[in-house]
């Protein structure tokens, strides 16, 4: 039973007056169009007025409680937190519990220390162990030159393969037993299955009894999980290098010594653990009850202290970047010739040169990226598209894991790019969500970023096939940050800059190896693709440009679009998204999801072209609603259920009776008062979301308000950033680390797993 809504008379009058003003502005501006320059100017003003008006109008209908300035609210928020923590028997709030000590210590398995204990056939995966060993090892001499061994089993959880690894030789599964789904005719209807022998090979000398050589084509979800892991375990080559990020001080670039996938390069066999134990560097190893413990955060701290990264000068720091216009125009042929003349020795450069040659000689490049292909009959088959098949670990859409993975993707991509001097910015849906509150929409499934084509070449030359590793802690207080790992993969047709056969709209990916979710990277370049007519005015108002284009128009009246795009100047990606130079450059330093990043200074124009004004002001999207006092998106149904019967809602927070949201109800949602907000915080999800993001989203809102008032307010913009950075610390994660999240959720016990495998090993030995 909804309370009926009374709209005050004063409000009606106010809205009416505003509508009149609005109408007048538009009526006059749209009828007096003569000079194109004035015309354009007016359009721009119009757009701004419209935006401001509509923002104003929608805000009229909602309350502005200024929660962050309300001492009483702050008090209630804190007592709510205390109360929640007291009742948190299941540790669901571990990531906002200030007293929580994270379980970062990890015991070195006994078989590394006691030579009498036989090593098992595999080592249970634990990110804490892998990172502790590698970070400790990095602190030893010359590792940056000599390189490190690598095997995927230390970096991705392959637990699902255990039963095959452990089974006896005569019990190993066959390819047919595992992956032949043809017999299930209903299931495979309409799907074009690949022949088994294309991707699976049996041989008892493989520890699984079979090997996955490559992409399988359409398969069931469960089979895809096995396929991706088996491929990582025995087939997928190592990355070319490992990039260990710090918080702000630059990164370590460590070459990998083996490209070959071989278990002798895994921590179990590569002697790194033994070396680390023996060298016992400094303080990070400590004995207690004769066990040796490692700790990735301590290892990180020691590394920074004793062996800080040396590329700190590459880190982008300025408040504003004027992008050199040449970086949108690359002569790949010239680069190829230059590199061919040089004697290059670095693996990355050799492979990049090969790729250039290959790309230049190809007419119609095949599709490079392969996503997890589900069966046509699967009602959720399109969800597979969001995962790179090689790292698929089950569907995460709609789950907490998804939100955590996407947050870390953007955190680490931005941090990686900035630390290595690569110019890039968020685009499309990611830019739109940033506009709202600085963080991704809860319904997002991927992230889009762009870079000038010149930077894409740089990224390929230096970092293609690298594994980027998150900074385990921050650089000053050494609080835990995270243990994410990301694979950089750039397509094989980088010299093709138009849509062509449409196979390769995306140039590169930054892939979370824990989930397979990714960031789409696209390069912008000048091409001969016709630009949208919305930019024609830039030519119309400039006699010089008109002349130049006329010179390059043939007798049949065909203009040269390359020349036109050069004159605009306007660039496009391979999916024909266009931007003018003016829309992008200069880039402004700001924060995205609490990470230092750059955004195009004229992002409003771009967002307006792509999403229209509604995208910028509509507070209802899909089944979510934007609560402007919390500055977060929450499930509309949750709020409706609350409004329906607040006291009942507070008691049980399980939404039951689903109803469609009506316009009147939406209005009322925006009218929630202070007490309503405090009640809503009883919900742990809403509480966490607000509690973790509130200072950042407030800062984001203040910054945007400044920019919208005055595009020239970059100084104030920067002051705000500096103040926020001092008070709250940019580059901290806003959300839990995925490994820790799973650790708490699944109640993991690494020591028990190790003991278990040691026992199993002695039982199962052939
Ligand atoms: C990136 O590496 C992959 C794998 O070696 C290769 O196929 C691709 O051509 C490379 N891309 C570029 C732009 O070098």
GROMACS .gro file of N, CA, C and O and ligand atoms in nm, residues 236-237 240 347-356 358-359 362 368 390 456-457 459-461 463-465 487-495 507, ligand 1:
model
  158
  236UNK      N    1   4.907  -2.381  -2.317
  236UNK     CA    2   4.920  -2.237  -2.342
  236UNK      C    3   5.062  -2.189  -2.308
  236UNK      O    4   5.111  -2.215  -2.198
  237UNK      N    5   5.129  -2.121  -2.403
  237UNK     CA    6   5.265  -2.074  -2.376
  237UNK      C    7   5.269  -1.974  -2.260
  237UNK      O    8   5.168  -1.912  -2.228
  240UNK      N    9   5.534  -1.340  -2.220
  240UNK     CA   10   5.671  -1.297  -2.250
  240UNK      C   11   5.737  -1.236  -2.127
  240UNK      O   12   5.855  -1.251  -2.104
  347UNK      N   13   6.249  -1.037  -2.698
  347UNK     CA   14   6.142  -1.124  -2.749
  347UNK      C   15   6.021  -1.041  -2.792
  347UNK      O   16   5.963  -1.064  -2.899
  348UNK      N   17   5.985  -0.943  -2.708
  348UNK     CA   18   5.869  -0.861  -2.740
  348UNK      C   19   5.882  -0.793  -2.875
  348UNK      O   20   5.787  -0.788  -2.953
  349UNK      N   21   6.001  -0.737  -2.901
  349UNK     CA   22   6.019  -0.662  -3.026
  349UNK      C   23   6.022  -0.755  -3.146
  349UNK      O   24   5.969  -0.722  -3.252
  350UNK      N   25   6.083  -0.871  -3.128
  350UNK     CA   26   6.088  -0.967  -3.239
  350UNK      C   27   5.946  -1.009  -3.277
  350UNK      O   28   5.908  -1.009  -3.394
  351UNK      N   29   5.867  -1.041  -3.176
  351UNK     CA   30   5.730  -1.086  -3.203
  351UNK      C   31   5.645  -0.973  -3.260
  351UNK      O   32   5.559  -0.996  -3.345
  352UNK      N   33   5.671  -0.852  -3.214
  352UNK     CA   34   5.595  -0.737  -3.264
  352UNK      C   35   5.628  -0.714  -3.412
  352UNK      O   36   5.538  -0.692  -3.493
  353UNK      N   37   5.756  -0.724  -3.445
  353UNK     CA   38   5.795  -0.708  -3.585
  353UNK      C   39   5.730  -0.816  -3.673
  353UNK      O   40   5.677  -0.788  -3.780
  354UNK      N   41   5.734  -0.939  -3.624
  354UNK     CA   42   5.668  -1.048  -3.698
  354UNK      C   43   5.521  -1.018  -3.720
  354UNK      O   44   5.466  -1.040  -3.828
  355UNK      N   45   5.459  -0.968  -3.614
  355UNK     CA   46   5.317  -0.940  -3.621
  355UNK      C   47   5.289  -0.830  -3.724
  355UNK      O   48   5.193  -0.838  -3.800
  356UNK      N   49   5.375  -0.726  -3.724
  356UNK     CA   50   5.359  -0.617  -3.822
  356UNK      C   51   5.367  -0.670  -3.965
  356UNK      O   52   5.283  -0.640  -4.049
  358UNK      N   53   5.325  -0.968  -4.074
  358UNK     CA   54   5.210  -1.053  -4.098
  358UNK      C   55   5.084  -0.970  -4.128
  358UNK      O   56   5.013  -0.994  -4.225
  359UNK      N   57   5.063  -0.872  -4.044
  359UNK     CA   58   4.943  -0.789  -4.058
  359UNK      C   59   4.944  -0.712  -4.190
  359UNK      O   60   4.842  -0.703  -4.259
  362UNK      N   61   4.842  -0.928  -4.484
  362UNK     CA   62   4.711  -0.994  -4.480
  362UNK      C   63   4.604  -0.904  -4.539
  362UNK      O   64   4.600  -0.785  -4.511
  368UNK      N   65   4.057  -1.272  -3.422
  368UNK     CA   66   4.170  -1.301  -3.333
  368UNK      C   67   4.123  -1.351  -3.197
  368UNK      O   68   4.167  -1.455  -3.149
  390UNK      N   69   4.015  -1.885  -2.276
  390UNK     CA   70   4.134  -1.944  -2.213
  390UNK      C   71   4.134  -1.932  -2.061
  390UNK      O   72   4.208  -2.002  -1.991
  456UNK      N   73   4.884   0.229  -2.904
  456UNK     CA   74   4.852   0.086  -2.920
  456UNK      C   75   4.975   0.011  -2.973
  456UNK      O   76   5.005  -0.101  -2.929
  457UNK      N   77   5.047   0.074  -3.065
  457UNK     CA   78   5.171   0.014  -3.115
  457UNK      C   79   5.273   0.001  -3.003
  457UNK      O   80   5.340  -0.102  -2.988
  459UNK      N   81   5.210  -0.015  -2.683
  459UNK     CA   82   5.160  -0.120  -2.592
  459UNK      C   83   5.196  -0.258  -2.647
  459UNK      O   84   5.242  -0.346  -2.574
  460UNK      N   85   5.178  -0.277  -2.778
  460UNK     CA   86   5.208  -0.408  -2.839
  460UNK      C   87   5.357  -0.437  -2.832
  460UNK      O   88   5.398  -0.547  -2.796
  461UNK      N   89   5.436  -0.337  -2.871
  461UNK     CA   90   5.581  -0.358  -2.880
  461UNK      C   91   5.639  -0.392  -2.742
  461UNK      O   92   5.722  -0.480  -2.728
  463UNK      N   93   5.451  -0.465  -2.443
  463UNK     CA   94   5.377  -0.544  -2.343
  463UNK      C   95   5.285  -0.653  -2.396
  463UNK      O   96   5.215  -0.717  -2.317
  464UNK      N   97   5.281  -0.675  -2.528
  464UNK     CA   98   5.195  -0.783  -2.576
  464UNK      C   99   5.235  -0.913  -2.506
  464UNK      O  100   5.353  -0.939  -2.485
  465UNK      N  101   5.139  -0.995  -2.468
  465UNK     CA  102   5.163  -1.123  -2.399
  465UNK      C  103   5.235  -1.106  -2.265
  465UNK      O  104   5.314  -1.192  -2.225
  487UNK      N  105   4.626  -1.061  -1.817
  487UNK     CA  106   4.701  -1.097  -1.936
  487UNK      C  107   4.672  -0.996  -2.047
  487UNK      O  108   4.556  -0.966  -2.076
  488UNK      N  109   4.779  -0.943  -2.109
  488UNK     CA  110   4.763  -0.845  -2.217
  488UNK      C  111   4.775  -0.916  -2.351
  488UNK      O  112   4.874  -0.983  -2.378
  489UNK      N  113   4.675  -0.901  -2.434
  489UNK     CA  114   4.673  -0.969  -2.563
  489UNK      C  115   4.630  -0.869  -2.670
  489UNK      O  116   4.521  -0.810  -2.659
  490UNK      N  117   4.715  -0.849  -2.770
  490UNK     CA  118   4.681  -0.753  -2.876
  490UNK      C  119   4.667  -0.829  -3.008
  490UNK      O  120   4.752  -0.912  -3.042
  491UNK      N  121   4.562  -0.799  -3.081
  491UNK     CA  122   4.530  -0.872  -3.203
  491UNK      C  123   4.639  -0.870  -3.308
  491UNK      O  124   4.733  -0.791  -3.303
  492UNK      N  125   4.625  -0.959  -3.407
  492UNK     CA  126   4.732  -0.980  -3.505
  492UNK      C  127   4.716  -0.892  -3.629
  492UNK      O  128   4.788  -0.909  -3.725
  493UNK      N  129   4.620  -0.799  -3.628
  493UNK     CA  130   4.601  -0.718  -3.749
  493UNK      C  131   4.601  -0.568  -3.718
  493UNK      O  132   4.516  -0.494  -3.765
  494UNK      N  133   4.699  -0.528  -3.639
  494UNK     CA  134   4.704  -0.391  -3.588
  494UNK      C  135   4.715  -0.286  -3.700
  494UNK      O  136   4.673  -0.172  -3.682
  495UNK      N  137   4.765  -0.325  -3.816
  495UNK     CA  138   4.782  -0.224  -3.922
  495UNK      C  139   4.652  -0.201  -3.999
  495UNK      O  140   4.644  -0.110  -4.081
  507UNK      N  141   4.080  -0.419  -3.071
  507UNK     CA  142   4.223  -0.432  -3.100
  507UNK      C  143   4.297  -0.516  -2.997
  507UNK      O  144   4.388  -0.591  -3.031
  767LIG     C1  145   5.049  -1.023  -2.988
  767LIG     O1  146   5.088  -1.155  -2.960
  767LIG     C2  147   5.015  -1.256  -3.028
  767LIG     C3  148   5.064  -1.392  -2.978
  767LIG     O2  149   5.197  -1.410  -3.005
  767LIG     C4  150   5.033  -1.239  -3.177
  767LIG     O3  151   4.957  -1.335  -3.245
  767LIG     C5  152   4.989  -1.099  -3.218
  767LIG     O4  153   5.014  -1.080  -3.354
  767LIG     C6  154   5.065  -0.995  -3.137
  767LIG     N1  155   5.015  -0.862  -3.170
  767LIG     C7  156   5.094  -0.760  -3.200
  767LIG     C8  157   5.028  -0.633  -3.240
  767LIG     O5  158   5.214  -0.765  -3.195
   0.00000   0.00000   0.00000
